[in-house]
Coordinates of C-alpha atoms in Angstrom, one line a residue:
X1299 CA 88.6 44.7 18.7
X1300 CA 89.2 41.1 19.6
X1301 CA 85.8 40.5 21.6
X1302 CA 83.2 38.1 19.5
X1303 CA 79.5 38.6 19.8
X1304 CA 77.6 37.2 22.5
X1305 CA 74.6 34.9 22.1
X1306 CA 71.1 37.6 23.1
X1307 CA 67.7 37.2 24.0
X1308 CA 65.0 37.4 21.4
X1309 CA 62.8 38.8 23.7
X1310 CA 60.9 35.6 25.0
X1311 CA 63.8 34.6 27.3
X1312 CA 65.5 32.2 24.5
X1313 CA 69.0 33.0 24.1
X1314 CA 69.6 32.4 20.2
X1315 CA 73.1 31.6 19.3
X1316 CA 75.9 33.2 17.6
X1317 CA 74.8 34.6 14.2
X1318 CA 76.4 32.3 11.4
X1319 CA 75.7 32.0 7.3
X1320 CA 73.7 29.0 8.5
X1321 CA 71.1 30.0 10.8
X1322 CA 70.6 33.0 9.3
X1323 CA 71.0 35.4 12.2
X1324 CA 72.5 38.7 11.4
X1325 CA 75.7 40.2 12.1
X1326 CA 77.9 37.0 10.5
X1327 CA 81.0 36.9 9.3
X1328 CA 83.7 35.0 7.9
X1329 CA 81.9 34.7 4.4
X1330 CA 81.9 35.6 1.0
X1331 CA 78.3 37.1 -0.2
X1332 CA 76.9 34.8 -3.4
X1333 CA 73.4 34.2 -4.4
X1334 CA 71.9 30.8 -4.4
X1335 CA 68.5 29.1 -5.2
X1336 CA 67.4 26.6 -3.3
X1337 CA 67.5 23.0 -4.0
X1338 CA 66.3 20.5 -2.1
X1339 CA 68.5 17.9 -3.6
X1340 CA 71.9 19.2 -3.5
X1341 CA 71.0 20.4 0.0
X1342 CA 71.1 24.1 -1.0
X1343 CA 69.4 26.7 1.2
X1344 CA 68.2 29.6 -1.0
X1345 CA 70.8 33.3 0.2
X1346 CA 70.1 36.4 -1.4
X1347 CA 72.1 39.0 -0.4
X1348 CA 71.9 43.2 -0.4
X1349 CA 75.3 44.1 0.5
X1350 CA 76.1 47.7 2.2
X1351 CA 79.7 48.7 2.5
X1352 CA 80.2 50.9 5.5
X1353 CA 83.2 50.2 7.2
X1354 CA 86.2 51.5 6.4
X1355 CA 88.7 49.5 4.9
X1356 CA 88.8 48.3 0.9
X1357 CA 87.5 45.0 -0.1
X1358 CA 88.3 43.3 -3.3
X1359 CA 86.8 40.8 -5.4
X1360 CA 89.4 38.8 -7.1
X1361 CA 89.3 35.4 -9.1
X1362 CA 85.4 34.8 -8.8
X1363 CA 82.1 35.7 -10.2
X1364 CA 79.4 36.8 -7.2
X1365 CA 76.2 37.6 -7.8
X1366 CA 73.8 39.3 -5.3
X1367 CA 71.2 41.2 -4.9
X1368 CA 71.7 44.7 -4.3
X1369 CA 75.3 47.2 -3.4
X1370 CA 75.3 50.3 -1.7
X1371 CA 78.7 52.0 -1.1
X1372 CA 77.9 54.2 1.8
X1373 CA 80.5 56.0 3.6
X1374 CA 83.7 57.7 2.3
X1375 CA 85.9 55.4 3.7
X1376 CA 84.6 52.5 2.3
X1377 CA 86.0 51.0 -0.9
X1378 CA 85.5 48.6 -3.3
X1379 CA 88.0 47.0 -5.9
X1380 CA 86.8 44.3 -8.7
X1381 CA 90.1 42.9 -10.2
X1382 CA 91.1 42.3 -13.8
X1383 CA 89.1 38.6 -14.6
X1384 CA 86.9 38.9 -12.2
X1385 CA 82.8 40.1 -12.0
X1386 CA 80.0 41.3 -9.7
X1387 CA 76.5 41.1 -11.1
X1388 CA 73.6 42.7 -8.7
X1389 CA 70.4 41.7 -9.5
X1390 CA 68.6 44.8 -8.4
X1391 CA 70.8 48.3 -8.6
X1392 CA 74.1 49.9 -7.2
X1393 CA 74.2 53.0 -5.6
X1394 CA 77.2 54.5 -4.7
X1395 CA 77.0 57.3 -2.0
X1396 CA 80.5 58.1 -1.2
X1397 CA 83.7 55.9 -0.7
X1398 CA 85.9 54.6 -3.6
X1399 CA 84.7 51.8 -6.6
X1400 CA 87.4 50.4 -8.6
X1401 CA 86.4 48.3 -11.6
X1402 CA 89.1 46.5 -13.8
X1403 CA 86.8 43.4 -14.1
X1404 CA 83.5 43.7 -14.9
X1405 CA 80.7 45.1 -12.8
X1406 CA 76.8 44.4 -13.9
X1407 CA 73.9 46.0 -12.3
X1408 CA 70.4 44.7 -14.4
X1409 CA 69.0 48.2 -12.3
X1410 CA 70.8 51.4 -13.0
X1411 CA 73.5 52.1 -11.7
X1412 CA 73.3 55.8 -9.1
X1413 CA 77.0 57.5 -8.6
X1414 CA 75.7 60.0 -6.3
X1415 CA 79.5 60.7 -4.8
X1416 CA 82.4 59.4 -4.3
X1417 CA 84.9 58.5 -6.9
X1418 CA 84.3 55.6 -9.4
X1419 CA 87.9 54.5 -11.3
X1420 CA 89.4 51.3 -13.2
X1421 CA 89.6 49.9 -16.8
X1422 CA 87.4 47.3 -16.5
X1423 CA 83.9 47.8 -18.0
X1424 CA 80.2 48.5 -16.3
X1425 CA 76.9 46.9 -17.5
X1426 CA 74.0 48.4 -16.5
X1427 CA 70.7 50.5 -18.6
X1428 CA 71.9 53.6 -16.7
X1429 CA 75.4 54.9 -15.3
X1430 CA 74.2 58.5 -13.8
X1431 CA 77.0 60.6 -11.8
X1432 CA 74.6 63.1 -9.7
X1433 CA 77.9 64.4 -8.0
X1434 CA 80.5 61.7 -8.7
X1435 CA 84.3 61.9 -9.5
X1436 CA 85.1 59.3 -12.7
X1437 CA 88.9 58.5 -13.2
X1438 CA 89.7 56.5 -16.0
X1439 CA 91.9 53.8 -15.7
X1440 CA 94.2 55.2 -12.6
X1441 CA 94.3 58.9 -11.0
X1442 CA 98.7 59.1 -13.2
X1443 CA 98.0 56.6 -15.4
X1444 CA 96.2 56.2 -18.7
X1445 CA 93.1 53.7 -19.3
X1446 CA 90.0 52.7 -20.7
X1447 CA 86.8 52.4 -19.1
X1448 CA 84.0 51.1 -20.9
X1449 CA 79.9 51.6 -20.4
X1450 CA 77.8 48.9 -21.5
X1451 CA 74.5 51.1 -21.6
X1452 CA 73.6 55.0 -21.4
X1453 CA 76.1 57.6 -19.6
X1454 CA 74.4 60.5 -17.7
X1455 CA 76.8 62.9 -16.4
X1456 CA 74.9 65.6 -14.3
X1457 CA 76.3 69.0 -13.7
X1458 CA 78.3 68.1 -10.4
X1459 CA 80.2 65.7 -12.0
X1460 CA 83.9 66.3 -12.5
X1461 CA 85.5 63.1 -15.3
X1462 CA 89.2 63.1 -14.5
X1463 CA 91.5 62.7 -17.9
X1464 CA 94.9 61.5 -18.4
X1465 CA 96.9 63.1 -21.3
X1466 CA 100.1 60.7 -22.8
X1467 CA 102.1 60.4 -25.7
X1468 CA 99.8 60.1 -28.5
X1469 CA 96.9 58.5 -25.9
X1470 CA 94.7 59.3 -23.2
X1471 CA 92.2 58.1 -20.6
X1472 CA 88.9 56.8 -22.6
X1473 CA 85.3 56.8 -21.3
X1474 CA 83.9 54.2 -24.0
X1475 CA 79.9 54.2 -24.0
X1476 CA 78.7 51.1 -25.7
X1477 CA 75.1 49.8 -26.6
X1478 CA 73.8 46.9 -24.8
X1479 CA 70.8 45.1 -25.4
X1480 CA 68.2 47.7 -25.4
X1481 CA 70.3 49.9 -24.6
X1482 CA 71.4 52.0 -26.8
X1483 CA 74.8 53.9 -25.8
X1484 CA 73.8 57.4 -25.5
X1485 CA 75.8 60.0 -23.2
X1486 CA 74.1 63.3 -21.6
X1487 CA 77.3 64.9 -20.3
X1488 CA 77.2 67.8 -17.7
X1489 CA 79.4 68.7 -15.6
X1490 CA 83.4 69.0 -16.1
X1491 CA 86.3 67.8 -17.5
X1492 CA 89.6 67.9 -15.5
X1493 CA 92.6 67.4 -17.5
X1494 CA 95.9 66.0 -16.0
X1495 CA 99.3 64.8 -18.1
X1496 CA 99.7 60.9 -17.5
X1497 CA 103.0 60.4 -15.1
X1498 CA 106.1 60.8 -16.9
X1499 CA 104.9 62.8 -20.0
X1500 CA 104.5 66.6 -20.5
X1501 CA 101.8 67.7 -23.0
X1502 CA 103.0 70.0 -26.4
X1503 CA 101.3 72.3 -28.3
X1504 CA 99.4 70.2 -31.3
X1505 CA 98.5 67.3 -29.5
X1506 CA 95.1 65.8 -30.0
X1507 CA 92.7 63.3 -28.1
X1508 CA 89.8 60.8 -27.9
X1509 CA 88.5 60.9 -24.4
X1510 CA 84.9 59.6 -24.7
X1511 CA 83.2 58.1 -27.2
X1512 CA 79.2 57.1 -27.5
X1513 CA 76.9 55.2 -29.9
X1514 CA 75.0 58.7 -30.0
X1515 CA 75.2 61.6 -28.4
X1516 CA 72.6 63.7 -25.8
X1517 CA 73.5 66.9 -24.5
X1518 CA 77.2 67.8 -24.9
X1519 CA 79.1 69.1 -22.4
X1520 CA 77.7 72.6 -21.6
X1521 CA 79.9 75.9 -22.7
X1522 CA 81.6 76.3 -19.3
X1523 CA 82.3 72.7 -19.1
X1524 CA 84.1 73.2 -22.5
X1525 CA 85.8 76.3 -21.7
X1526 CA 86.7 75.0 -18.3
X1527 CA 88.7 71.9 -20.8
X1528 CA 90.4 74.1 -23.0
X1529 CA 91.8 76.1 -20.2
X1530 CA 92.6 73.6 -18.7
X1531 CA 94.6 71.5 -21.5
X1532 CA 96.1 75.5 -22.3
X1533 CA 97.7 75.8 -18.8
X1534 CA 98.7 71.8 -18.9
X1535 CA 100.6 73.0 -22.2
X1536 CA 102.0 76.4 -20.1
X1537 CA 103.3 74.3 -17.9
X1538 CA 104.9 71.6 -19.8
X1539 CA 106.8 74.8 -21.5
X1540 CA 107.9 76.4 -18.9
X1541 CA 109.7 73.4 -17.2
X1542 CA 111.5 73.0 -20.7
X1543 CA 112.4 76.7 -21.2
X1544 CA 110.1 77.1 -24.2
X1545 CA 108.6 80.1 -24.9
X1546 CA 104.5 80.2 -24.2

C-alpha cells in the first residue's frame, strides 16, 4: 500500500517509464475508462478499453455516459454500481462471473449480456439481445425495498437462477422484459422465485401481484419453481399472522 510502480526493463536493457493513459503502458491509473476514435485534428489518440473488475472494493459510475469495449465482473468481491442518470454502453458483451452489479441508470451491452453468478440488483434498465442468468441472483430494485427493473431485449433465466421478489402494500418488485429493436422481449424462465415482504409491510391473505412481465412468453417457470412460490408466499402469509395473533 503506499509504494508506486517502478519504471522495468523491456527486456533489451531500456528502462520504459511509469505506465500512464498516455504512453500506453499497462498497469495505469488515475483514470476514468472512455472510448475514443482517433482524430488527428483535435489531437485525439484512438482508447478502447475491455475493463475487468477484480479488486475488491465497489466502483460507481455516476453523472456520465462511458462507453468501452468489453466488462467482466470477476471476483466476488468486486462490485459495480451505475447511478440513477447515468449509462455504460459496451460495445462487445458483459459477463458477470461473481461480485455484485447494481443498475439504476442504464447499462447497454450490443453483445449479450452472461450473469453466470453473482448478484445483479437496481431499478434502472439493461439493453442488450440477451440477459441469461446461468447461476445468477436478480434482486429487483433493493434486497427490503420494492422496484422495477426493466430488460430491453430477451430474458433467459436457467435453472440455477434464484429472482428475489419484494412483496408491499398493493406492489411488488417488477422484472419488466421489453422488445428492443430486433429483439423481441421474450422470457424463458427457470429456476426460482424467492419471495420476501418489502421492509415495514406484512403480507395478508388475498393479496395479489405482477412480478414479471414479457412481450411473449418461452418456457414458464418449471412446476417446482412454481410450487417452491406458492409455498413460499403461504409461509410469508403464516408468518405475517402469527406476529398479529391471527389465526392461520
Amino acid at each position: 500500500d503506499g509504494i508506486a510502480p517502478e519504471a522495468q526493463a523491456d527486456g533489451t536493457g531500456t528502462v520504459l517509464p511509469s505506465a500512464t493513459l498516455t504512453n500506453g503502458l499497462p498497469g495505469a491509473t488515475g483514470f476514468v475508462p472512455d472510448n475514443s476514435d482517433p482524430d488527428n485534428t483535435a489531437g485525439t489518440a484512438a482508447r478502447y478499453f475491455d475493463v475487468t473488475l477484480a479488486a475488491a472494493g465497489t466502483t460507481t459510475l455516476s453523472g456520465a455516459d462511458i462507453t468501452i469495449d468489453r466488462l467482466s465482473i470477476g471476483t466476488a468481491d468486486a462490485g459495480l454500481v451505475i447511478a440513477s442518470g447515468a449509462s455504460l454502453t459496451t460495445l462487445m458483451n458483459t459477463t458477470q462471473f461473481a461480485g455484485l452489479n447494481q443498475v439504476d441508470g442504464t447499462l447497454t451491452t450490443i453483445g449479450d449480456y452472461s450473469l453466470m453468478g453473482g448478484g445483479l440488483l437496481g431499478s434502472g434498465r439493461i439493453n442488450a439481445p440477451y440477459l441469461t442468468s446461468v447461476t445468477g441472483q436478480i434482486a429487483l430494485g433493493t434486497t427490503t425495498t420494492v422496484g422495477t427493473l426493466t430488460v430491453g431485449g430477451n430474458l433467459v433465466l436457467a435453472s440455477g437462477s434464484q429472482l428475489f421478489v419484494n412483496l408491499g402494500d398493493g406492489t411488488s418488485d417488477l422484472l419488466s422484459v421489453v422488445a428492443n429493436g430486433t429483439s423481441l422481449g421474450t422470457a424463458d424462465l427457470g429456476g426460482s422465485v424467492v419471495f420476501s415482504p418489502a421492509s415495514g409491510y406484512s403480507v395478508k391473505a388475498g393479496d395479489e401481484y405482477v412480478f414479471l412481465t414479457a412481450e411473449t412468453a418461452g418456457s414458464p417457470f418449471g412446476a417446482a419453481a412454481q410450487d417452491h412460490a406458492a409455498l413460499a408466499l403461504d409461509r410469508a402469509r403464516q408468518a405475517a399472522a402469527v406476529a398479529a395473533g391471527r389465526p392461520v
